[in-house]
């Protein structure tokens, strides 16, 4: 007996499903004749209409052929294969799931160590979060509403909304001395996408790329997944030194304005050397200017992009640090000869970035609101930074050594009295005290020279910063 | 004389720029001594303070060393290289721009034929635009506002907002019979990104992929740019037939519910054959269900995904057809064993899709608003379709032959009396009459069998459809 009635679903659906499964599993072979609707109804104890309804659906879907009167048959053109496991089972059950072959990229990506935001604790020194103040949030909501009132419904240009490209070009010139026309700016979905498209456009698996040691691991994981050989060059207090001959590589990925995560600034001589190296090696320079909006002392150094007269620098920027991470908007500034190809690469990847946010951001920048926000955020983060440095000095004194404190929204603290092996225990104990601490080790390709912690302060009030450091100091004293 | 004062910018900036250029271009060598500020001020006829200001900036930026009194020198650690063309020139001038080497992918992408929306005309039969009605727009705006009131500021999960994944799983089960749990759904930035990530995850350059002939060219261009061998299999009135042995390929990209662009539906037997083929060849099936929401007669056939018991089908969906194109949100439903790797691939590509739109869409679906919208849109598009078919029949009669009219937001019309070579002239003349016509040829890898036009009707009122066809008929009569 093929059909067994049970469960709550309508009778005709139960009958339909039972026959469907029997056909898919081969228990009813192609060409087999079905019981008459009258006979089936009798043996199931249901009305004939119910069976007719089930048969009709199976005919409509191609499982059965024939019509009332002339008899009903399993469709003969169904392939003579058993399709494996019971067809009604959700694939989640997984028993019969084949092992599908991945590409080399897929296999590497499967093992990539991506990361996601950890659950927040009360005193969380997580890096990369800069919470905007209420004024900025309101202005952002207003800009979104305004952009949404007359929404752009059609596909947008792959290179980005022209209003946003104009706004970015003007913003960069004013704030970073980056000279570019709007036509050299391409909007991306965050700087992660910018790096991903650059990597595809320029590099082959096996190519070498120079990165800083330590460096932003989102970029490094990407390069590794793309099959590149990552050459990690150590940074000193002046950042990365490519040297006079320089390694044989296709690219150098650098954060010259504010090295991530050490926070040091690369002086002019080294910047020029990187440009000379790139020209000699036929390489590109990827300049990631992820947080140069936050600089508290002195004038920011000009971007490498501005020194480039050979069209070898690709400048990458993002709004996730100066606004907030969920704004998935970044951009690249490209040498003119590379713009068209980059735009095609972007189109192939996802056609274009979200228009609504693009237009809201363009409005925010063009109206001057964004600059006011920047100024406020800079002041706020400067106070946070002062509070953090003060707290570290007064609570921990000589037990920490700070690196790169005059810019950004984080600083790096080397723990002078803690061995590398002792860090995990500190992090764990601090977490129990409500303090989120983040070792610098994930940013290294090898073992870091000493125990270091990255303190992000863009998301904490000054009082919380002080209390967090107090608790951290207590943990440290209890263990060392 | 190095400095020549002219132009409107402040004097100290002009002096700064002149020395900066001289140093970068090698006219002032590393170690060279600069004129004293007093002497330079005298020879330029400016106050000494102006020169001091310029020198100070150059010192701060690393071009010069020394201080007032002890003499000022060009920094010795600057590399002994001339950096090529004048450094003050914007790169846009391009003269000295090097030819930067691209990857094989980059070179292919440079030649990819991507496409963007054409400028709209009054009677535009462009495909793929479905303008939502005012009610839907208002509801979408409200959902956006609601999502924006308590914005998610932090990075989001790469797999998408859980509320949206839940909503999509429920929506698919109800509307498409696709059985999946939310954990098998990954949100992407449109179906273009879904296809791009699938291609990277599974295919190597040189791999073969079966596509329909004709087919959606956005997918084909992507596969070609990825270096795949595209095997175009002709579709007949039952869609693509993979055959009993089937080609040796890594994947088959199909639109079984409503073949794009011919509009035909693939019957069960062929669907099952594709599954059997994929299992035999260790291949994946990419099922693009781009517009199955719009079906006007009969019950939609169940998705191939539902027949898959081996975990070989990746179901791709999008909201750009049922809402509007600028909503860059699509999704994939993956076999459980492939979910984790796909999420990593997504992370590496752009971390995550925009949270605001995701949350707004989740709200729209969960509240039932989306389903109401779908129902209204279906009714509206059914009337448009009826108007189009009626107009084509009454104005053109036997001169057109329609394909695939019972679903979607477009139909394909073969022109029986027009030779292939005559189509361009018709399109051009129609455009002059305010009618946007779209030949089917771009969807073919080779020459189409006959002259055909794709009529999108999702963005036109019934009156405009009738008037557009009237004008088209007039053009046709004047030429044939």
PDB file of C-alpha atoms in Angstrom, chain A residues 16-17 20 24 57 60-63 77-79 81 83-88 90-93 96-107 109-117 120 128-129 131-132 137 141 144-145 148-155 158 179 181 184 189 192-193 196 199-204 216 218 221-222 225-226 250 268-269 272-273 275-276 279 281-284 299-302 305-314 320-321 324-328 333-338 341 344-345 347-357, chain B residues 16-17 20 24 57 60-63 77-79 81 83-88 90-92 96-107 109-117 120 128-129 131-132 137 141 144-145 148-155 158 179-181 184 189 192-193 196 199-204 216 218 221-222 225-226 250 268-269 272-273 275-276 279 281-284 299-302 305-314 320-321 324-328 333-338 341 344-345 347-357:
ATOM      1  CA  UNK A  16      -0.180  13.733  -3.641  1.00  0.00           C
ATOM      2  CA  UNK A  17       2.976  13.527  -1.537  1.00  0.00           C
ATOM      3  CA  UNK A  20       5.215  11.833  -5.650  1.00  0.00           C
ATOM      4  CA  UNK A  24      10.817   9.776  -7.306  1.00  0.00           C
ATOM      5  CA  UNK A  57      -1.830  18.032  -9.351  1.00  0.00           C
ATOM      6  CA  UNK A  60       0.016  19.176 -13.834  1.00  0.00           C
ATOM      7  CA  UNK A  61       3.508  18.734 -12.451  1.00  0.00           C
ATOM      8  CA  UNK A  62       4.445  16.036 -14.947  1.00  0.00           C
ATOM      9  CA  UNK A  63       4.564  13.040 -12.616  1.00  0.00           C
ATOM     10  CA  UNK A  77       9.545  10.232 -20.059  1.00  0.00           C
ATOM     11  CA  UNK A  78      10.783  10.351 -16.474  1.00  0.00           C
ATOM     12  CA  UNK A  79      14.421   9.268 -16.365  1.00  0.00           C
ATOM     13  CA  UNK A  81      17.047   6.634 -12.346  1.00  0.00           C
ATOM     14  CA  UNK A  83      17.211   9.762  -7.322  1.00  0.00           C
ATOM     15  CA  UNK A  84      18.743   8.447  -4.163  1.00  0.00           C
ATOM     16  CA  UNK A  85      17.477   9.180  -0.701  1.00  0.00           C
ATOM     17  CA  UNK A  86      13.828   9.745   0.098  1.00  0.00           C
ATOM     18  CA  UNK A  87      12.750  12.777  -1.857  1.00  0.00           C
ATOM     19  CA  UNK A  88      10.567  14.220   0.846  1.00  0.00           C
ATOM     20  CA  UNK A  90      14.804  18.118   3.719  1.00  0.00           C
ATOM     21  CA  UNK A  91      18.377  18.341   2.552  1.00  0.00           C
ATOM     22  CA  UNK A  92      19.256  19.385   6.062  1.00  0.00           C
ATOM     23  CA  UNK A  93      19.137  15.746   7.050  1.00  0.00           C
ATOM     24  CA  UNK A  96      22.809  11.396   1.246  1.00  0.00           C
ATOM     25  CA  UNK A  97      24.489  14.698   0.512  1.00  0.00           C
ATOM     26  CA  UNK A  98      27.330  14.239  -1.949  1.00  0.00           C
ATOM     27  CA  UNK A  99      30.694  15.806  -1.344  1.00  0.00           C
ATOM     28  CA  UNK A 100      30.735  18.530  -3.964  1.00  0.00           C
ATOM     29  CA  UNK A 101      34.126  19.446  -5.409  1.00  0.00           C
ATOM     30  CA  UNK A 102      35.265  23.007  -4.675  1.00  0.00           C
ATOM     31  CA  UNK A 103      37.633  25.149  -6.722  1.00  0.00           C
ATOM     32  CA  UNK A 104      41.126  25.802  -5.366  1.00  0.00           C
ATOM     33  CA  UNK A 105      39.800  29.185  -4.290  1.00  0.00           C
ATOM     34  CA  UNK A 106      36.794  27.582  -2.628  1.00  0.00           C
ATOM     35  CA  UNK A 107      39.014  25.169  -0.730  1.00  0.00           C
ATOM     36  CA  UNK A 109      38.191  30.149   1.407  1.00  0.00           C
ATOM     37  CA  UNK A 110      36.758  27.228   3.362  1.00  0.00           C
ATOM     38  CA  UNK A 111      39.819  27.404   5.582  1.00  0.00           C
ATOM     39  CA  UNK A 112      40.092  31.182   5.725  1.00  0.00           C
ATOM     40  CA  UNK A 113      40.007  32.647   9.179  1.00  0.00           C
ATOM     41  CA  UNK A 114      37.406  35.331   8.740  1.00  0.00           C
ATOM     42  CA  UNK A 115      36.117  36.941  11.859  1.00  0.00           C
ATOM     43  CA  UNK A 116      32.928  38.472  13.063  1.00  0.00           C
ATOM     44  CA  UNK A 117      32.161  40.843  15.847  1.00  0.00           C
ATOM     45  CA  UNK A 120      29.973  42.925  23.399  1.00  0.00           C
ATOM     46  CA  UNK A 128      37.016  49.461  14.706  1.00  0.00           C
ATOM     47  CA  UNK A 129      33.776  50.608  16.194  1.00  0.00           C
ATOM     48  CA  UNK A 131      29.741  55.044  17.528  1.00  0.00           C
ATOM     49  CA  UNK A 132      28.413  58.313  16.091  1.00  0.00           C
ATOM     50  CA  UNK A 137      22.669  59.618  13.886  1.00  0.00           C
ATOM     51  CA  UNK A 141      18.485  59.217   9.460  1.00  0.00           C
ATOM     52  CA  UNK A 144      18.328  58.507   4.478  1.00  0.00           C
ATOM     53  CA  UNK A 145      14.739  59.693   4.652  1.00  0.00           C
ATOM     54  CA  UNK A 148      14.242  57.607   0.273  1.00  0.00           C
ATOM     55  CA  UNK A 149      11.554  60.144  -0.517  1.00  0.00           C
ATOM     56  CA  UNK A 150      12.417  60.139  -4.176  1.00  0.00           C
ATOM     57  CA  UNK A 151      14.016  56.734  -4.413  1.00  0.00           C
ATOM     58  CA  UNK A 152      16.083  55.625  -7.390  1.00  0.00           C
ATOM     59  CA  UNK A 153      14.347  52.400  -8.332  1.00  0.00           C
ATOM     60  CA  UNK A 154      16.331  51.407 -11.375  1.00  0.00           C
ATOM     61  CA  UNK A 155      19.763  49.807 -11.489  1.00  0.00           C
ATOM     62  CA  UNK A 158      28.381  50.414 -11.329  1.00  0.00           C
ATOM     63  CA  UNK A 179      43.970  65.090  -5.976  1.00  0.00           C
ATOM     64  CA  UNK A 181      38.513  64.026 -10.252  1.00  0.00           C
ATOM     65  CA  UNK A 184      38.714  58.464 -10.840  1.00  0.00           C
ATOM     66  CA  UNK A 189      30.750  48.028  -0.724  1.00  0.00           C
ATOM     67  CA  UNK A 192      36.879  44.845   1.902  1.00  0.00           C
ATOM     68  CA  UNK A 193      35.227  44.761  -1.506  1.00  0.00           C
ATOM     69  CA  UNK A 196      38.853  41.962  -3.171  1.00  0.00           C
ATOM     70  CA  UNK A 199      43.215  41.466  -5.941  1.00  0.00           C
ATOM     71  CA  UNK A 200      41.230  39.852  -8.723  1.00  0.00           C
ATOM     72  CA  UNK A 201      42.057  42.542 -11.227  1.00  0.00           C
ATOM     73  CA  UNK A 202      45.834  42.458 -10.745  1.00  0.00           C
ATOM     74  CA  UNK A 203      47.020  39.239  -9.164  1.00  0.00           C
ATOM     75  CA  UNK A 204      47.340  35.612 -10.205  1.00  0.00           C
ATOM     76  CA  UNK A 216      45.140  44.274   8.931  1.00  0.00           C
ATOM     77  CA  UNK A 218      41.063  41.158   6.685  1.00  0.00           C
ATOM     78  CA  UNK A 221      43.147  36.576   4.728  1.00  0.00           C
ATOM     79  CA  UNK A 222      41.787  37.830   1.437  1.00  0.00           C
ATOM     80  CA  UNK A 225      42.393  32.978  -0.031  1.00  0.00           C
ATOM     81  CA  UNK A 226      43.192  34.364  -3.461  1.00  0.00           C
ATOM     82  CA  UNK A 250      53.301  42.369  -7.674  1.00  0.00           C
ATOM     83  CA  UNK A 268      58.319  60.743   3.113  1.00  0.00           C
ATOM     84  CA  UNK A 269      61.532  58.967   2.195  1.00  0.00           C
ATOM     85  CA  UNK A 272      58.982  57.669  -2.195  1.00  0.00           C
ATOM     86  CA  UNK A 273      60.971  54.464  -2.028  1.00  0.00           C
ATOM     87  CA  UNK A 275      56.842  54.369  -5.434  1.00  0.00           C
ATOM     88  CA  UNK A 276      60.261  53.871  -6.998  1.00  0.00           C
ATOM     89  CA  UNK A 279      57.832  51.431 -10.918  1.00  0.00           C
ATOM     90  CA  UNK A 281      58.985  46.017 -10.355  1.00  0.00           C
ATOM     91  CA  UNK A 282      55.887  46.829 -12.386  1.00  0.00           C
ATOM     92  CA  UNK A 283      53.896  46.561  -9.182  1.00  0.00           C
ATOM     93  CA  UNK A 284      50.939  48.397  -7.702  1.00  0.00           C
ATOM     94  CA  UNK A 299      49.313  67.831  10.177  1.00  0.00           C
ATOM     95  CA  UNK A 300      48.582  64.575   8.399  1.00  0.00           C
ATOM     96  CA  UNK A 301      51.239  63.576   5.893  1.00  0.00           C
ATOM     97  CA  UNK A 302      50.157  63.662   2.301  1.00  0.00           C
ATOM     98  CA  UNK A 305      48.665  58.709  -3.972  1.00  0.00           C
ATOM     99  CA  UNK A 306      49.575  62.361  -4.220  1.00  0.00           C
ATOM    100  CA  UNK A 307      53.220  61.556  -4.866  1.00  0.00           C
ATOM    101  CA  UNK A 308      52.419  59.075  -7.610  1.00  0.00           C
ATOM    102  CA  UNK A 309      53.147  60.293 -11.088  1.00  0.00           C
ATOM    103  CA  UNK A 310      53.224  56.882 -12.767  1.00  0.00           C
ATOM    104  CA  UNK A 311      49.698  55.733 -12.042  1.00  0.00           C
ATOM    105  CA  UNK A 312      50.680  52.906  -9.719  1.00  0.00           C
ATOM    106  CA  UNK A 313      48.864  53.819  -6.525  1.00  0.00           C
ATOM    107  CA  UNK A 314      45.340  52.701  -5.740  1.00  0.00           C
ATOM    108  CA  UNK A 320      32.981  52.547   8.257  1.00  0.00           C
ATOM    109  CA  UNK A 321      35.461  54.130  10.690  1.00  0.00           C
ATOM    110  CA  UNK A 324      29.954  53.401  11.620  1.00  0.00           C
ATOM    111  CA  UNK A 325      30.789  49.882  10.405  1.00  0.00           C
ATOM    112  CA  UNK A 326      27.322  48.989   9.145  1.00  0.00           C
ATOM    113  CA  UNK A 327      27.664  51.698   6.480  1.00  0.00           C
ATOM    114  CA  UNK A 328      29.080  49.347   3.895  1.00  0.00           C
ATOM    115  CA  UNK A 333      40.811  56.300  -6.278  1.00  0.00           C
ATOM    116  CA  UNK A 334      42.389  54.799  -9.363  1.00  0.00           C
ATOM    117  CA  UNK A 335      44.929  55.923 -11.938  1.00  0.00           C
ATOM    118  CA  UNK A 336      42.843  57.005 -14.947  1.00  0.00           C
ATOM    119  CA  UNK A 337      44.034  54.127 -17.125  1.00  0.00           C
ATOM    120  CA  UNK A 338      42.631  51.567 -14.683  1.00  0.00           C
ATOM    121  CA  UNK A 341      38.466  47.893 -15.961  1.00  0.00           C
ATOM    122  CA  UNK A 344      33.673  46.277 -15.064  1.00  0.00           C
ATOM    123  CA  UNK A 345      35.097  44.147 -12.282  1.00  0.00           C
ATOM    124  CA  UNK A 347      29.758  45.269 -12.233  1.00  0.00           C
ATOM    125  CA  UNK A 348      30.563  41.582 -12.498  1.00  0.00           C
ATOM    126  CA  UNK A 349      30.817  41.307  -8.715  1.00  0.00           C
ATOM    127  CA  UNK A 350      27.481  42.846  -7.747  1.00  0.00           C
ATOM    128  CA  UNK A 351      26.409  45.427 -10.373  1.00  0.00           C
ATOM    129  CA  UNK A 352      26.531  48.336  -7.923  1.00  0.00           C
ATOM    130  CA  UNK A 353      26.463  49.314  -4.257  1.00  0.00           C
ATOM    131  CA  UNK A 354      23.185  50.303  -2.573  1.00  0.00           C
ATOM    132  CA  UNK A 355      21.889  53.544  -4.042  1.00  0.00           C
ATOM    133  CA  UNK A 356      19.969  54.721  -1.006  1.00  0.00           C
ATOM    134  CA  UNK A 357      22.992  54.837   1.304  1.00  0.00           C
TER     135      UNK A 357
ATOM    136  CA  UNK B  16      55.782  75.264  -0.526  1.00  0.00           C
ATOM    137  CA  UNK B  17      54.560  73.755  -3.771  1.00  0.00           C
ATOM    138  CA  UNK B  20      58.146  70.340  -3.165  1.00  0.00           C
ATOM    139  CA  UNK B  24      60.385  65.454  -6.204  1.00  0.00           C
ATOM    140  CA  UNK B  57      55.593  72.687   6.330  1.00  0.00           C
ATOM    141  CA  UNK B  60      57.054  68.651   8.843  1.00  0.00           C
ATOM    142  CA  UNK B  61      56.399  66.558   5.785  1.00  0.00           C
ATOM    143  CA  UNK B  62      59.959  65.282   5.550  1.00  0.00           C
ATOM    144  CA  UNK B  63      61.120  67.130   2.442  1.00  0.00           C
ATOM    145  CA  UNK B  77      67.313  60.126   3.192  1.00  0.00           C
ATOM    146  CA  UNK B  78      65.106  60.827   0.181  1.00  0.00           C
ATOM    147  CA  UNK B  79      65.722  58.189  -2.474  1.00  0.00           C
ATOM    148  CA  UNK B  81      65.494  58.724  -7.935  1.00  0.00           C
ATOM    149  CA  UNK B  83      60.067  60.185  -9.782  1.00  0.00           C
ATOM    150  CA  UNK B  84      59.263  60.843 -13.388  1.00  0.00           C
ATOM    151  CA  UNK B  85      56.775  63.404 -14.609  1.00  0.00           C
ATOM    152  CA  UNK B  86      56.068  66.647 -12.807  1.00  0.00           C
ATOM    153  CA  UNK B  87      54.713  65.778  -9.410  1.00  0.00           C
ATOM    154  CA  UNK B  88      52.171  68.537  -9.285  1.00  0.00           C
ATOM    155  CA  UNK B  90      47.100  65.427 -11.596  1.00  0.00           C
ATOM    156  CA  UNK B  91      47.301  61.831 -12.726  1.00  0.00           C
ATOM    157  CA  UNK B  92      44.398  62.570 -14.990  1.00  0.00           C
ATOM    158  CA  UNK B  96      53.462  59.533 -17.751  1.00  0.00           C
ATOM    159  CA  UNK B  97      51.079  56.858 -16.562  1.00  0.00           C
ATOM    160  CA  UNK B  98      52.691  53.427 -16.777  1.00  0.00           C
ATOM    161  CA  UNK B  99      50.869  50.513 -18.308  1.00  0.00           C
ATOM    162  CA  UNK B 100      50.088  48.419 -15.254  1.00  0.00           C
ATOM    163  CA  UNK B 101      49.955  44.668 -15.758  1.00  0.00           C
ATOM    164  CA  UNK B 102      46.551  43.067 -15.133  1.00  0.00           C
ATOM    165  CA  UNK B 103      45.803  39.523 -14.066  1.00  0.00           C
ATOM    166  CA  UNK B 104      44.292  37.142 -16.609  1.00  0.00           C
ATOM    167  CA  UNK B 105      40.986  37.810 -14.890  1.00  0.00           C
ATOM    168  CA  UNK B 106      41.547  41.563 -15.087  1.00  0.00           C
ATOM    169  CA  UNK B 107      42.310  41.333 -18.790  1.00  0.00           C
ATOM    170  CA  UNK B 109      37.055  41.675 -17.271  1.00  0.00           C
ATOM    171  CA  UNK B 110      38.444  44.645 -19.200  1.00  0.00           C
ATOM    172  CA  UNK B 111      36.850  43.169 -22.289  1.00  0.00           C
ATOM    173  CA  UNK B 112      33.650  41.960 -20.662  1.00  0.00           C
ATOM    174  CA  UNK B 113      30.493  43.322 -22.166  1.00  0.00           C
ATOM    175  CA  UNK B 114      28.679  44.504 -19.090  1.00  0.00           C
ATOM    176  CA  UNK B 115      25.666  46.669 -19.631  1.00  0.00           C
ATOM    177  CA  UNK B 116      23.903  49.442 -17.855  1.00  0.00           C
ATOM    178  CA  UNK B 117      20.405  50.769 -18.107  1.00  0.00           C
ATOM    179  CA  UNK B 120      14.597  55.695 -20.872  1.00  0.00           C
ATOM    180  CA  UNK B 128      13.720  43.802 -15.858  1.00  0.00           C
ATOM    181  CA  UNK B 129      12.111  46.882 -14.448  1.00  0.00           C
ATOM    182  CA  UNK B 131       7.961  49.634 -10.836  1.00  0.00           C
ATOM    183  CA  UNK B 132       6.170  49.095  -7.516  1.00  0.00           C
ATOM    184  CA  UNK B 137       6.683  52.358  -2.171  1.00  0.00           C
ATOM    185  CA  UNK B 141       9.753  53.715   2.924  1.00  0.00           C
ATOM    186  CA  UNK B 144      13.171  51.601   5.953  1.00  0.00           C
ATOM    187  CA  UNK B 145      12.308  54.310   8.458  1.00  0.00           C
ATOM    188  CA  UNK B 148      16.531  53.139  10.599  1.00  0.00           C
ATOM    189  CA  UNK B 149      15.059  54.253  13.906  1.00  0.00           C
ATOM    190  CA  UNK B 150      17.060  51.724  15.821  1.00  0.00           C
ATOM    191  CA  UNK B 151      19.899  51.244  13.383  1.00  0.00           C
ATOM    192  CA  UNK B 152      22.369  48.394  13.641  1.00  0.00           C
ATOM    193  CA  UNK B 153      25.675  50.260  13.640  1.00  0.00           C
ATOM    194  CA  UNK B 154      28.098  47.405  14.033  1.00  0.00           C
ATOM    195  CA  UNK B 155      29.271  44.972  11.383  1.00  0.00           C
ATOM    196  CA  UNK B 158      28.173  37.783   6.722  1.00  0.00           C
ATOM    197  CA  UNK B 179      12.126  23.506   1.626  1.00  0.00           C
ATOM    198  CA  UNK B 180      14.972  24.955   3.571  1.00  0.00           C
ATOM    199  CA  UNK B 181      15.757  26.152   7.014  1.00  0.00           C
ATOM    200  CA  UNK B 184      20.659  27.277   4.544  1.00  0.00           C
ATOM    201  CA  UNK B 189      23.991  41.742  -2.812  1.00  0.00           C
ATOM    202  CA  UNK B 192      24.770  38.892  -9.582  1.00  0.00           C
ATOM    203  CA  UNK B 193      26.860  38.584  -6.435  1.00  0.00           C
ATOM    204  CA  UNK B 196      29.882  35.553  -8.779  1.00  0.00           C
ATOM    205  CA  UNK B 199      31.592  30.744  -9.665  1.00  0.00           C
ATOM    206  CA  UNK B 200      34.622  31.453  -7.492  1.00  0.00           C
ATOM    207  CA  UNK B 201      33.764  28.787  -4.983  1.00  0.00           C
ATOM    208  CA  UNK B 202      33.335  25.947  -7.463  1.00  0.00           C
ATOM    209  CA  UNK B 203      35.018  26.646 -10.776  1.00  0.00           C
ATOM    210  CA  UNK B 204      38.582  26.894 -12.071  1.00  0.00           C
ATOM    211  CA  UNK B 216      20.758  35.700 -19.171  1.00  0.00           C
ATOM    212  CA  UNK B 218      24.834  38.832 -16.938  1.00  0.00           C
ATOM    213  CA  UNK B 221      29.599  37.439 -19.072  1.00  0.00           C
ATOM    214  CA  UNK B 222      30.507  36.581 -15.520  1.00  0.00           C
ATOM    215  CA  UNK B 225      35.293  36.717 -17.292  1.00  0.00           C
ATOM    216  CA  UNK B 226      36.037  33.983 -14.801  1.00  0.00           C
ATOM    217  CA  UNK B 250      31.240  21.340 -13.753  1.00  0.00           C
ATOM    218  CA  UNK B 268       9.704  17.404 -14.622  1.00  0.00           C
ATOM    219  CA  UNK B 269      11.494  14.797 -16.718  1.00  0.00           C
ATOM    220  CA  UNK B 272      15.205  15.091 -13.006  1.00  0.00           C
ATOM    221  CA  UNK B 273      17.629  14.423 -15.841  1.00  0.00           C
ATOM    222  CA  UNK B 275      19.879  16.171 -11.308  1.00  0.00           C
ATOM    223  CA  UNK B 276      20.954  12.717 -12.454  1.00  0.00           C
ATOM    224  CA  UNK B 279      25.321  13.462  -9.701  1.00  0.00           C
ATOM    225  CA  UNK B 281      29.399  14.288 -13.394  1.00  0.00           C
ATOM    226  CA  UNK B 282      30.069  15.621  -9.893  1.00  0.00           C
ATOM    227  CA  UNK B 283      28.592  18.913 -11.034  1.00  0.00           C
ATOM    228  CA  UNK B 284      26.436  21.587  -9.428  1.00  0.00           C
ATOM    229  CA  UNK B 299       0.407  26.325 -10.682  1.00  0.00           C
ATOM    230  CA  UNK B 300       4.141  26.956 -10.695  1.00  0.00           C
ATOM    231  CA  UNK B 301       6.220  23.824 -11.047  1.00  0.00           C
ATOM    232  CA  UNK B 302       8.252  22.902  -8.016  1.00  0.00           C
ATOM    233  CA  UNK B 305      15.982  22.417  -5.490  1.00  0.00           C
ATOM    234  CA  UNK B 306      13.039  20.513  -4.042  1.00  0.00           C
ATOM    235  CA  UNK B 307      13.844  17.428  -6.075  1.00  0.00           C
ATOM    236  CA  UNK B 308      17.494  17.429  -5.053  1.00  0.00           C
ATOM    237  CA  UNK B 309      18.409  14.772  -2.555  1.00  0.00           C
ATOM    238  CA  UNK B 310      22.160  14.830  -3.173  1.00  0.00           C
ATOM    239  CA  UNK B 311      22.905  18.408  -2.228  1.00  0.00           C
ATOM    240  CA  UNK B 312      23.873  19.532  -5.726  1.00  0.00           C
ATOM    241  CA  UNK B 313      21.423  22.361  -6.357  1.00  0.00           C
ATOM    242  CA  UNK B 314      22.114  25.953  -5.434  1.00  0.00           C
ATOM    243  CA  UNK B 320      15.058  43.067  -7.795  1.00  0.00           C
ATOM    244  CA  UNK B 321      12.246  41.787  -9.999  1.00  0.00           C
ATOM    245  CA  UNK B 324      12.645  46.984  -7.877  1.00  0.00           C
ATOM    246  CA  UNK B 325      16.183  46.682  -9.271  1.00  0.00           C
ATOM    247  CA  UNK B 326      17.839  49.167  -6.916  1.00  0.00           C
ATOM    248  CA  UNK B 327      17.085  46.809  -4.015  1.00  0.00           C
ATOM    249  CA  UNK B 328      20.396  45.019  -4.265  1.00  0.00           C
ATOM    250  CA  UNK B 333      19.731  28.401  -0.746  1.00  0.00           C
ATOM    251  CA  UNK B 334      22.611  25.997  -0.340  1.00  0.00           C
ATOM    252  CA  UNK B 335      22.989  22.324   0.485  1.00  0.00           C
ATOM    253  CA  UNK B 336      23.924  22.246   4.184  1.00  0.00           C
ATOM    254  CA  UNK B 337      27.456  21.005   3.527  1.00  0.00           C
ATOM    255  CA  UNK B 338      28.272  24.078   1.445  1.00  0.00           C
ATOM    256  CA  UNK B 341      32.261  27.910   2.815  1.00  0.00           C
ATOM    257  CA  UNK B 344      33.367  32.737   4.142  1.00  0.00           C
ATOM    258  CA  UNK B 345      33.458  33.543   0.444  1.00  0.00           C
ATOM    259  CA  UNK B 347      32.822  37.646   3.984  1.00  0.00           C
ATOM    260  CA  UNK B 348      35.965  37.875   1.888  1.00  0.00           C
ATOM    261  CA  UNK B 349      34.034  39.617  -0.901  1.00  0.00           C
ATOM    262  CA  UNK B 350      32.409  42.408   1.129  1.00  0.00           C
ATOM    263  CA  UNK B 351      31.846  41.275   4.731  1.00  0.00           C
ATOM    264  CA  UNK B 352      28.058  41.576   4.492  1.00  0.00           C
ATOM    265  CA  UNK B 353      25.188  43.154   2.589  1.00  0.00           C
ATOM    266  CA  UNK B 354      23.622  46.403   3.815  1.00  0.00           C
ATOM    267  CA  UNK B 355      21.860  45.853   7.125  1.00  0.00           C
ATOM    268  CA  UNK B 356      19.291  48.601   6.775  1.00  0.00           C
ATOM    269  CA  UNK B 357      17.717  47.226   3.601  1.00  0.00           C
TER     270      UNK B 357
END
